[in-house]
GROMACS .gro file of C-alpha atoms in nm:
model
  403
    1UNK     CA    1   0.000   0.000   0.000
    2UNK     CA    2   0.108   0.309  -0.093
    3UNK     CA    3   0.208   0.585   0.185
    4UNK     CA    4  -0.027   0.863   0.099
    5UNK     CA    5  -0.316   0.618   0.053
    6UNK     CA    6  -0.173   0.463   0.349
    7UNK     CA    7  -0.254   0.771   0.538
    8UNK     CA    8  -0.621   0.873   0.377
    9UNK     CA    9  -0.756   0.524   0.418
   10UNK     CA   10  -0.620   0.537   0.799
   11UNK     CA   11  -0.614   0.895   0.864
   12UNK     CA   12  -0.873   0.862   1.180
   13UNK     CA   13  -0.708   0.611   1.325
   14UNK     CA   14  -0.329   0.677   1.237
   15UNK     CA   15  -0.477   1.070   1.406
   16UNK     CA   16  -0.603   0.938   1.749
   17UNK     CA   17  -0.223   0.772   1.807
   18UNK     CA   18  -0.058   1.115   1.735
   19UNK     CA   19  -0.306   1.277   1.957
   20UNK     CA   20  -0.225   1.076   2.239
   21UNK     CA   21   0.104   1.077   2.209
   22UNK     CA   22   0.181   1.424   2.185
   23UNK     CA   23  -0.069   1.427   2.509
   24UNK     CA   24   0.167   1.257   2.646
   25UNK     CA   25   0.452   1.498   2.659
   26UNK     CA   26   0.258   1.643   2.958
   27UNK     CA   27   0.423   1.370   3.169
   28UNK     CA   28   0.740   1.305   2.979
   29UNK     CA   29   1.041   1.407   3.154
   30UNK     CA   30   1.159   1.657   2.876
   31UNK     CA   31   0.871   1.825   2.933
   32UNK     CA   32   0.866   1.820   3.348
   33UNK     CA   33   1.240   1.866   3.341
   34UNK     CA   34   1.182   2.230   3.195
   35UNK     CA   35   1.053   2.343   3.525
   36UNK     CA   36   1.307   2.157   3.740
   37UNK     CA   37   1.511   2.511   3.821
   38UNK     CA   38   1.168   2.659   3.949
   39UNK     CA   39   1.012   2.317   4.123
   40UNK     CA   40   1.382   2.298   4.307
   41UNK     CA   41   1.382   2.668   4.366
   42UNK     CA   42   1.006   2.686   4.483
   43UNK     CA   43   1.050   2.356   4.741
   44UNK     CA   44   1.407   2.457   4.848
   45UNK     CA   45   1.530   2.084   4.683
   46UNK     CA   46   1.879   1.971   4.624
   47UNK     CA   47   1.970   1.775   4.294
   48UNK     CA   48   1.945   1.456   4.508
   49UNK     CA   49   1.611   1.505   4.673
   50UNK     CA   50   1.456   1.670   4.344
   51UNK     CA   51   1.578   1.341   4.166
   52UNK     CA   52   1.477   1.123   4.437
   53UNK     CA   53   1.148   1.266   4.476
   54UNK     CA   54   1.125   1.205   4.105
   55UNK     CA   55   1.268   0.828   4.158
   56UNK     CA   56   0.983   0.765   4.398
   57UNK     CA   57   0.685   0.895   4.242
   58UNK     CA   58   0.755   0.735   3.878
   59UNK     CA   59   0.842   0.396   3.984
   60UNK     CA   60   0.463   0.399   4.159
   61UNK     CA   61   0.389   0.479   3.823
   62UNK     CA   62   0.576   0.139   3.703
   63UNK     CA   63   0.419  -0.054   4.002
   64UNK     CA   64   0.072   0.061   3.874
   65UNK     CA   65   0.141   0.023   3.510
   66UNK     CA   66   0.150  -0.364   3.539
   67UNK     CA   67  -0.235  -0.362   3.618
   68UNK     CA   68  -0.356  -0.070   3.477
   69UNK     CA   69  -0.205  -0.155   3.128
   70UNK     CA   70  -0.349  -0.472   3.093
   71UNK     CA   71  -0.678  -0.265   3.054
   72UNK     CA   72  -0.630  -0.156   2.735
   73UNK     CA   73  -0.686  -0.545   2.691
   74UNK     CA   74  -1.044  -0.529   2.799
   75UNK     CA   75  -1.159  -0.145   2.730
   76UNK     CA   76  -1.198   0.033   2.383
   77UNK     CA   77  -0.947   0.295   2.303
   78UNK     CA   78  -1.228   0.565   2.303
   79UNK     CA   79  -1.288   0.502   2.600
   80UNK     CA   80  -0.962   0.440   2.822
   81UNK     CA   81  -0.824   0.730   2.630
   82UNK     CA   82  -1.074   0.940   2.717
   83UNK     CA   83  -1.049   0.834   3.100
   84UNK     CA   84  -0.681   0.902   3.069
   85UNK     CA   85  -0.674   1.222   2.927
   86UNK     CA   86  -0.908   1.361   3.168
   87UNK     CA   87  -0.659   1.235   3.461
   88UNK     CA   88  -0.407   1.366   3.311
   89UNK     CA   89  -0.543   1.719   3.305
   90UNK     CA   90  -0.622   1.666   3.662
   91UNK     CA   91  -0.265   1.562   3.742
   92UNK     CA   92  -0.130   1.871   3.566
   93UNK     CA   93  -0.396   2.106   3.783
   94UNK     CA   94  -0.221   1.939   4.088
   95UNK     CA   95   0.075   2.035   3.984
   96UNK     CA   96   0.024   2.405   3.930
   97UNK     CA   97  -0.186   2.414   4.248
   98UNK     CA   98   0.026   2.204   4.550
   99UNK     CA   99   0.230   2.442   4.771
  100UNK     CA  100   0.382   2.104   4.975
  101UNK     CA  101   0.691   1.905   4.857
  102UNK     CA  102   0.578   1.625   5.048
  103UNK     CA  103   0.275   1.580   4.823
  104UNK     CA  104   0.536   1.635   4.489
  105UNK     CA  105   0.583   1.230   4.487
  106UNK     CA  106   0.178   1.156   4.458
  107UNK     CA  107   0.217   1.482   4.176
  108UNK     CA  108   0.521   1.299   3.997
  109UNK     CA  109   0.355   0.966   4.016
  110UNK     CA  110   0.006   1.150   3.841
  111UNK     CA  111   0.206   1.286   3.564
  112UNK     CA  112   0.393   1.007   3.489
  113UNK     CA  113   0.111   0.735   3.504
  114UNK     CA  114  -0.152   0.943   3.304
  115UNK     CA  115   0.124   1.074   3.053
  116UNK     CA  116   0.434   0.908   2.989
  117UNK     CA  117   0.248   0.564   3.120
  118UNK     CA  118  -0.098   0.522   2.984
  119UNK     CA  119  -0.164   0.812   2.721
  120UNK     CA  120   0.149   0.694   2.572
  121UNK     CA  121   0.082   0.300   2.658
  122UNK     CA  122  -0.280   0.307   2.461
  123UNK     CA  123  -0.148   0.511   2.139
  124UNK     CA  124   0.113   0.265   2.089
  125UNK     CA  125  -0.091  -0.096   2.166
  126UNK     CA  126  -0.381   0.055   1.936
  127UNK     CA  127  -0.120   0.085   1.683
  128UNK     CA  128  -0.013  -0.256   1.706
  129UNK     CA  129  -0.297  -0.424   1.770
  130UNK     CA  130  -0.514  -0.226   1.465
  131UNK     CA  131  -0.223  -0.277   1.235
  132UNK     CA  132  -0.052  -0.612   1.132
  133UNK     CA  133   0.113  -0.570   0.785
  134UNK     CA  134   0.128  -0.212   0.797
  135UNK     CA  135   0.270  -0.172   1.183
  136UNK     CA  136   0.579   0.010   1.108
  137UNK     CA  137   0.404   0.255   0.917
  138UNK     CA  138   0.150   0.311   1.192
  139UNK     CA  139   0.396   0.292   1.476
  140UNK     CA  140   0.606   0.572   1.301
  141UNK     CA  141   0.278   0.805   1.217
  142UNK     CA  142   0.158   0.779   1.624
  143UNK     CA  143   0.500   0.845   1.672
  144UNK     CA  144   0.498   1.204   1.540
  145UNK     CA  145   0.297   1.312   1.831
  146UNK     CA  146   0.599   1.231   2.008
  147UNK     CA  147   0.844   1.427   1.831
  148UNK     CA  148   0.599   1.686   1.782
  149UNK     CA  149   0.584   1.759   2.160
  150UNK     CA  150   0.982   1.712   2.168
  151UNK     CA  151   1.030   1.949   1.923
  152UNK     CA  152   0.784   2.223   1.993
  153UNK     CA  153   0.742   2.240   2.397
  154UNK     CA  154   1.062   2.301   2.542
  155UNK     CA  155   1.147   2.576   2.356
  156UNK     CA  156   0.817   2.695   2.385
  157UNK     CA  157   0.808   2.692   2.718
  158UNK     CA  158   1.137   2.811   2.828
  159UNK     CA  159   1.049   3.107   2.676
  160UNK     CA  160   0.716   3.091   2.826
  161UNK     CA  161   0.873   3.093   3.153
  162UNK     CA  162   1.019   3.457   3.108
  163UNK     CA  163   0.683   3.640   3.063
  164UNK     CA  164   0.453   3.385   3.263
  165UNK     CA  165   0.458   3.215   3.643
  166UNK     CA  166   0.541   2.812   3.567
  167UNK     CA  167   0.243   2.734   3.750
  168UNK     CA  168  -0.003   2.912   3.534
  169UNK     CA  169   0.163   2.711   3.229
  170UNK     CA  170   0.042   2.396   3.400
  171UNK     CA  171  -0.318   2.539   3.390
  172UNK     CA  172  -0.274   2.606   3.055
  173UNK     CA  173  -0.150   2.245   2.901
  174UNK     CA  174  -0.453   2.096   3.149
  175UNK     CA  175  -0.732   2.326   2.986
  176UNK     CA  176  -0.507   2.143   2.642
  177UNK     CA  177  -0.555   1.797   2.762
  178UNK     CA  178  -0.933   1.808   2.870
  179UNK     CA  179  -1.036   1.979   2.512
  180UNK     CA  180  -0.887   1.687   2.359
  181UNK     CA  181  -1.092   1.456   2.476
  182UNK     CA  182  -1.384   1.511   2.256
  183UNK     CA  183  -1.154   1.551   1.935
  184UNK     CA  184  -1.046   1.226   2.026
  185UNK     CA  185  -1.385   1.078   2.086
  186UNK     CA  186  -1.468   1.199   1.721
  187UNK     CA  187  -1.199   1.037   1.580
  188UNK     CA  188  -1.238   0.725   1.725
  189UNK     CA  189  -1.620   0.724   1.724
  190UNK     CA  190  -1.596   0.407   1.480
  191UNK     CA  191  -1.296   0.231   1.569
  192UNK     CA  192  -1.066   0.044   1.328
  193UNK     CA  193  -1.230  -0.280   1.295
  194UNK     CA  194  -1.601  -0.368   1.460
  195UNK     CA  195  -1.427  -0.554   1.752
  196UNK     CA  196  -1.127  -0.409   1.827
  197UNK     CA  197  -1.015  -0.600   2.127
  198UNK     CA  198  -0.778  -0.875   2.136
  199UNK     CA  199  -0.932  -1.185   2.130
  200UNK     CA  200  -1.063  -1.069   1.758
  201UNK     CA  201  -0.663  -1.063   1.624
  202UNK     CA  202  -0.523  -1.356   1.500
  203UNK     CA  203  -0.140  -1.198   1.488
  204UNK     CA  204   0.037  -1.507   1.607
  205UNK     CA  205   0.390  -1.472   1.791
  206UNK     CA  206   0.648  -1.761   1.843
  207UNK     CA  207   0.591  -2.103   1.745
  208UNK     CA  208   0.290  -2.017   1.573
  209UNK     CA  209   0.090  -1.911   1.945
  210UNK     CA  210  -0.021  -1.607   2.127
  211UNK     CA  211   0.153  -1.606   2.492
  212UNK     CA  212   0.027  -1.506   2.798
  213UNK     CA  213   0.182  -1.215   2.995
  214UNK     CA  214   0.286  -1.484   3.252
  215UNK     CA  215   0.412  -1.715   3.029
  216UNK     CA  216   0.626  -1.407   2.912
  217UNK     CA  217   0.708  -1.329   3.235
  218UNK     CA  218   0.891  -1.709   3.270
  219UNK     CA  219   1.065  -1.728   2.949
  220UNK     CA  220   1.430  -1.665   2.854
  221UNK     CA  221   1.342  -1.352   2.581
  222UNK     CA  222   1.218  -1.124   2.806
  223UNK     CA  223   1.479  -1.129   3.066
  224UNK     CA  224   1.795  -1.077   2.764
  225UNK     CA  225   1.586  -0.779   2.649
  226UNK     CA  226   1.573  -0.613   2.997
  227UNK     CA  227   1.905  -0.421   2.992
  228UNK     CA  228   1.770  -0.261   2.628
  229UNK     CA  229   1.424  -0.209   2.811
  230UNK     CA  230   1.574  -0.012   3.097
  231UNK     CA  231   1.863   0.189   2.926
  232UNK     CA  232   1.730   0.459   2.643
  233UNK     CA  233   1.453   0.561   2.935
  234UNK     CA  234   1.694   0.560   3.233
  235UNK     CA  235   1.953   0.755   3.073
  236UNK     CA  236   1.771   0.968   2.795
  237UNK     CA  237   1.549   1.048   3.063
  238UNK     CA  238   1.835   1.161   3.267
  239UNK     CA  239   1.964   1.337   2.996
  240UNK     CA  240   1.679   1.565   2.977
  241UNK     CA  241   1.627   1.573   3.366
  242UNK     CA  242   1.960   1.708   3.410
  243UNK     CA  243   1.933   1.945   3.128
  244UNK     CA  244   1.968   2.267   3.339
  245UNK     CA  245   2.208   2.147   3.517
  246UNK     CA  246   2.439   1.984   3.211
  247UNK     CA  247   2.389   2.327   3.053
  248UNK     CA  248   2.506   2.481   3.360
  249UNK     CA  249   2.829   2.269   3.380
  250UNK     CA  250   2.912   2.323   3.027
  251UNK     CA  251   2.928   2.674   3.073
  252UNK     CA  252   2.614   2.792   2.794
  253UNK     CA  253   2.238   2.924   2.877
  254UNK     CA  254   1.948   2.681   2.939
  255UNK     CA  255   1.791   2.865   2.610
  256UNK     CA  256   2.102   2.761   2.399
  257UNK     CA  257   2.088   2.355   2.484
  258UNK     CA  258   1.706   2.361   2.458
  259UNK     CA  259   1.764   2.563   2.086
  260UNK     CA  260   1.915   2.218   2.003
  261UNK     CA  261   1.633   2.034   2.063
  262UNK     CA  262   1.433   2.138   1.756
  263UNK     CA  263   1.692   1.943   1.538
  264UNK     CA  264   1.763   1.628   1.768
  265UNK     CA  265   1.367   1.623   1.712
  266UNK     CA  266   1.355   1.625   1.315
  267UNK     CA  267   1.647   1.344   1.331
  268UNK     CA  268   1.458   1.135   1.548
  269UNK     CA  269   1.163   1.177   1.296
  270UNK     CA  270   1.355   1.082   1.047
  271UNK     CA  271   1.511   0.777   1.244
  272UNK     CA  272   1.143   0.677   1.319
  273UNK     CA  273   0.984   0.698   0.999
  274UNK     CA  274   1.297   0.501   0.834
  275UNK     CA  275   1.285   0.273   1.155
  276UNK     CA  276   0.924   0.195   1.039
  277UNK     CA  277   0.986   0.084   0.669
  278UNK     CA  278   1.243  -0.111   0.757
  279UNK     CA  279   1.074  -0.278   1.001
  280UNK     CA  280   0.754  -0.347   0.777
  281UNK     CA  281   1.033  -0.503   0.501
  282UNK     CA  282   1.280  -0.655   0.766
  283UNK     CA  283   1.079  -0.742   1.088
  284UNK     CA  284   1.208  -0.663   1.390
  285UNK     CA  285   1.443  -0.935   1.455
  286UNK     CA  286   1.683  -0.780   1.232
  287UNK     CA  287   1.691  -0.438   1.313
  288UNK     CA  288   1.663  -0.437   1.679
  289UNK     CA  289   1.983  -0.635   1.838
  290UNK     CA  290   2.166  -0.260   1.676
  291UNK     CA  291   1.966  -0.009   1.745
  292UNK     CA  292   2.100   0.117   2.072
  293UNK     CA  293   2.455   0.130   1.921
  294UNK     CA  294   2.398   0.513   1.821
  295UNK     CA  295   2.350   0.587   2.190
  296UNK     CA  296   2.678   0.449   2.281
  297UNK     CA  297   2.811   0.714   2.060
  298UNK     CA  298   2.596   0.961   2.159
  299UNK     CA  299   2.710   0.984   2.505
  300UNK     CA  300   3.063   0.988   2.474
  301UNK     CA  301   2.977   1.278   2.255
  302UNK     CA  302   2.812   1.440   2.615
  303UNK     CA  303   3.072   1.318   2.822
  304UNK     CA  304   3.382   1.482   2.610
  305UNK     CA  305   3.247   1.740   2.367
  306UNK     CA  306   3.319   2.053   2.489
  307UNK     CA  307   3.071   2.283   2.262
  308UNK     CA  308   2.776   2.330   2.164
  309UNK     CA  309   2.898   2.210   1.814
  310UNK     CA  310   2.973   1.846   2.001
  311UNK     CA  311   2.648   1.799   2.198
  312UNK     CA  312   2.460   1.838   1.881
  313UNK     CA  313   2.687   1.591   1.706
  314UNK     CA  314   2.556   1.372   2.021
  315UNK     CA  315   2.227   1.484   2.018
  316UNK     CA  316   2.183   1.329   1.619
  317UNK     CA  317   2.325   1.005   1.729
  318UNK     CA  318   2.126   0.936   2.030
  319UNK     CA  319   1.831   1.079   1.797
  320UNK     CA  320   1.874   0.738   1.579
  321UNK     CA  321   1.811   0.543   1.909
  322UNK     CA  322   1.528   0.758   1.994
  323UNK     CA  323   1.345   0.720   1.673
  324UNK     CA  324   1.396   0.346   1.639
  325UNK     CA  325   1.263   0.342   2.022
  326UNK     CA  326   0.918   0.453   1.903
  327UNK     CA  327   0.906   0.181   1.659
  328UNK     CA  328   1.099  -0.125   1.690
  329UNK     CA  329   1.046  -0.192   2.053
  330UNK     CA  330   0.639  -0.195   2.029
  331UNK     CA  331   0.617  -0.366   1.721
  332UNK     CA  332   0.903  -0.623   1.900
  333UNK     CA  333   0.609  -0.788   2.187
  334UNK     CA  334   0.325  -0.776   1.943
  335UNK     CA  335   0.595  -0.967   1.630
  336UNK     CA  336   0.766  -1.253   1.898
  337UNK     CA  337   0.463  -1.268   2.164
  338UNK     CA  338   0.120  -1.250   1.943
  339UNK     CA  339  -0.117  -0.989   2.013
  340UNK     CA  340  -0.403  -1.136   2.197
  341UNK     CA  341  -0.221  -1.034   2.534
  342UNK     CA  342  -0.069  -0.789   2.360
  343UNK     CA  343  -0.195  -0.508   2.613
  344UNK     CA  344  -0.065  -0.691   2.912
  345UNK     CA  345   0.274  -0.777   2.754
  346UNK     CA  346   0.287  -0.454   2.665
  347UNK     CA  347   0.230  -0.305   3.005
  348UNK     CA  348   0.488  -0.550   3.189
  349UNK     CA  349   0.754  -0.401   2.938
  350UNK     CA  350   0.640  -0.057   2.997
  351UNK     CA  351   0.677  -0.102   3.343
  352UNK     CA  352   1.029  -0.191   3.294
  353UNK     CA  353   1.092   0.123   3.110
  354UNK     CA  354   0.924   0.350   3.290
  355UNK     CA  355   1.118   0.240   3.595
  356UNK     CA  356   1.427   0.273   3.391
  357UNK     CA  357   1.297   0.592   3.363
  358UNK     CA  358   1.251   0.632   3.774
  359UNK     CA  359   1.577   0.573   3.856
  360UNK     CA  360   1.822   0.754   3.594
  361UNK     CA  361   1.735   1.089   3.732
  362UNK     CA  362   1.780   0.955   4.126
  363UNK     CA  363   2.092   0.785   3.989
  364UNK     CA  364   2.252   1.083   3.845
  365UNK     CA  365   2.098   1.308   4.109
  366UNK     CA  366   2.262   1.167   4.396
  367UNK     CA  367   2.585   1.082   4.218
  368UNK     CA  368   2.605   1.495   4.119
  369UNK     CA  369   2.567   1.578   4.541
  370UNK     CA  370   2.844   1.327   4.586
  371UNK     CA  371   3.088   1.471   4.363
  372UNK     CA  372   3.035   1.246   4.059
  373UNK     CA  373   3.061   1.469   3.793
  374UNK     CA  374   2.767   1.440   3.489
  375UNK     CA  375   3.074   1.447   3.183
  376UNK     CA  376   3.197   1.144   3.428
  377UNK     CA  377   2.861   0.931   3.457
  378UNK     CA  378   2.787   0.960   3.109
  379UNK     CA  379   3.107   0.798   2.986
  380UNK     CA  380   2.964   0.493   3.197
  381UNK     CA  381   2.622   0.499   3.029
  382UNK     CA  382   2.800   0.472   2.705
  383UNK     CA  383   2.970   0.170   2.806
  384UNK     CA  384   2.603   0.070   2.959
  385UNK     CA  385   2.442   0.040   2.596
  386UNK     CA  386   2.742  -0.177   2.456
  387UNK     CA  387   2.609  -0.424   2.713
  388UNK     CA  388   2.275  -0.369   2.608
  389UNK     CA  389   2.334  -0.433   2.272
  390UNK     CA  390   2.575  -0.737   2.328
  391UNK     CA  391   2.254  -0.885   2.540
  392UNK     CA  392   1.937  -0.835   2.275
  393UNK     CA  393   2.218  -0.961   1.965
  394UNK     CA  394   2.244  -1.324   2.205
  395UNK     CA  395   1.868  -1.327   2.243
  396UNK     CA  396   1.675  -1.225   1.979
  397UNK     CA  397   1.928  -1.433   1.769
  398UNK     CA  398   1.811  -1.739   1.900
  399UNK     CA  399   1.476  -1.632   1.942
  400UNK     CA  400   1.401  -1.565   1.597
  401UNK     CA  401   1.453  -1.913   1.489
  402UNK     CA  402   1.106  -1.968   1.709
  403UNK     CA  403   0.925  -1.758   1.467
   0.00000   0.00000   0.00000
């Protein structure tokens, strides 16, 4: 099928994903991390407590993504999207409106549950569930929303910052999430197929079966593609977490990193999109054992570079991983696993992730209060994702003799 025909046959659908994805930036940590220099200032935080406090409240968020993700097993998209996005808007009024740091855990946890867990969580499952043939395509469409929100907020927003309190920009992006709930009922007010729930798919996984989340849980797969399941969101995540204070030690203006941010966007785009052919032609079997060389590169880049010139020479390579991450790794459960539990597989891995996600900034909080410098941690990450690779090139190697 060709692309643009691709897109009018499927525009509804292929729509809703990019919706909720760029939703999702409301509890992504690129977008939190822009206020991290007011939430620290406002709460009188330390790197270490602001990234613990972070630590805490999205690894809830991976505790409660287990069950809650399996829903998207039982519900329509309609309709747990809809329930999401109006707890997300509620999680971002909480945040503009609490005056305690002990209640900024139960605020982190909201933001990170509704957005980066289960706005993002249903886009992507939809995508892979609705789509067999054409799931590359389809990822890498939903995925825009993504880069959309990575390329437009922060900027946005820093400068937002300068005219307008931080807390009345959190009013603002909840009044965005609750009006998108009835654009996204529209779109989705005939769903892709009559029944679109699981037990209607018949997308098979390894020897010919669909497997149950606990069956996924127990076998060999899962546990060589942990390392590559926790890296990109630990340490991307960090990235961006740390941005103000990377900038800081670098010696340039919050303004000038986030000004490179734009472009690390459009080559993640064009990582994704290329990520999402290839996959359609290539499976993911191929393609995924490498993909999280690039952020090897990427980091040593960070760690070394000592312009602006270098970090966006970084920036581009860990941009490859990032794109391919949108992709690869969803289509990956539904391709080996089957899709009948697709949701529930889907949420166990998520949970992984966004825990990776918990602990990069605590990580790299508490290592900056005890003297480890950031240039200094991220030579180890790079080292990190030559493991990571070296572990998903043994198992998927084997595994995709199963398929």
């Amino acid at each position: 099928m060709g692309l643009i025909r691709f897109l009018a046959e499927n525009a509804r659908w292929l729509s809703a994903g990019a919706l909720l994805t760029f939703l999702s930036s409301f509890g992504q940590t690129f977008f939190i991390s822009i206020f991290a220099g007011e939430i620290r200032e406002g709460f009188d935080l330390s790197h270490g407590q602001w990234g613990g406090i972070y630590t805490i409240g999205t690894s809830a968020s991976a505790v409660v993504m287990v069950w809650a993700g399996a829903l998207t097993d039982r519900f329509r998209t309609r309709v747990i999207g809809s329930i999401v996005l109006i707890l997300l808007a509620s999680s971002c009024l909480f945040m503009a409106l609490n005056a305690w740091a002990a209640l900024l855990p139960l605020v982190i946890f909201a933001l990170r549950f509704c957005g980066q867990g289960m706005a993002s969580h249903t886009a992507v499952v939809s995508m892979s569930r609705w789509f067999v043939a054409t799931r590359g395509k389809a990822l890498s469409v939903a995925g825009l929303g993504f880069a959309l929100g990575e390329a437009l907020l922060p900027v946005s927003f820093v400068s937002l910052m300068l005219v307008m309190d931080w807390r009345w920009l959190w009013v603002a992006v909840a009044c965005v999430s609750l009006a998108a709930v009835p654009v996204l009922l529209l779109l989705l007010r005939k769903e892709r197929t009559p029944q679109s729930h699981a037990e209607t798919d018949h997308s098979v996984g390894m020897d010919q079966r669909h497997w149950a989340r606990p069956e996924v849980l127990k076998h060999w797969l899962f546990w060589f593609m942990v390392p590559a399941l926790l890296g990109p969101p630990a340490f991307n995540t960090a990235f961006f977490f740390q941005q103000v204070h990377f900038a800081e030690v670098k010696g340039w203006s919050h303004l000038e990193l986030t000004a490179l941010f734009p472009i690390y966007t459009a080559a993640a785009v064009g990582a994704m999109v290329m990520a999402g052919g290839l996959l359609d032609r290539l499976g993911t079997g191929r393609l995924i054992p490498w993909s999280q060389l690039p952020m090897f590169v990427g980091f040593f880049c960070f760690a070394l570079g000592d312009s602006l010139g270098w970090t966006l020479v970084g920036l581009l390579f860990v941009a490859m991983t990032t794109g391919a991450t949108h992709t690869l790794p969803n289509a990956f459960w539904a391709e080996f696993y089957g899709t009948r539990s697709l949701g529930a597989i889907k949420a166990m891995a998520a949970a992984v992730m966004v825990f990776g996600s918990a602990i990069g900034p605590g990580i790299t909080g508490y290592l900056i209060d005890f003297g480890v410098g950031i240039e200094t941690q991220y030579i180890g990450v790079a080292l990190y994702f030559l493991f990571a690779t070296a572990m998903m090139w043994v198992g998927v190697s084997r595994a995709r003799r199963m398929l």
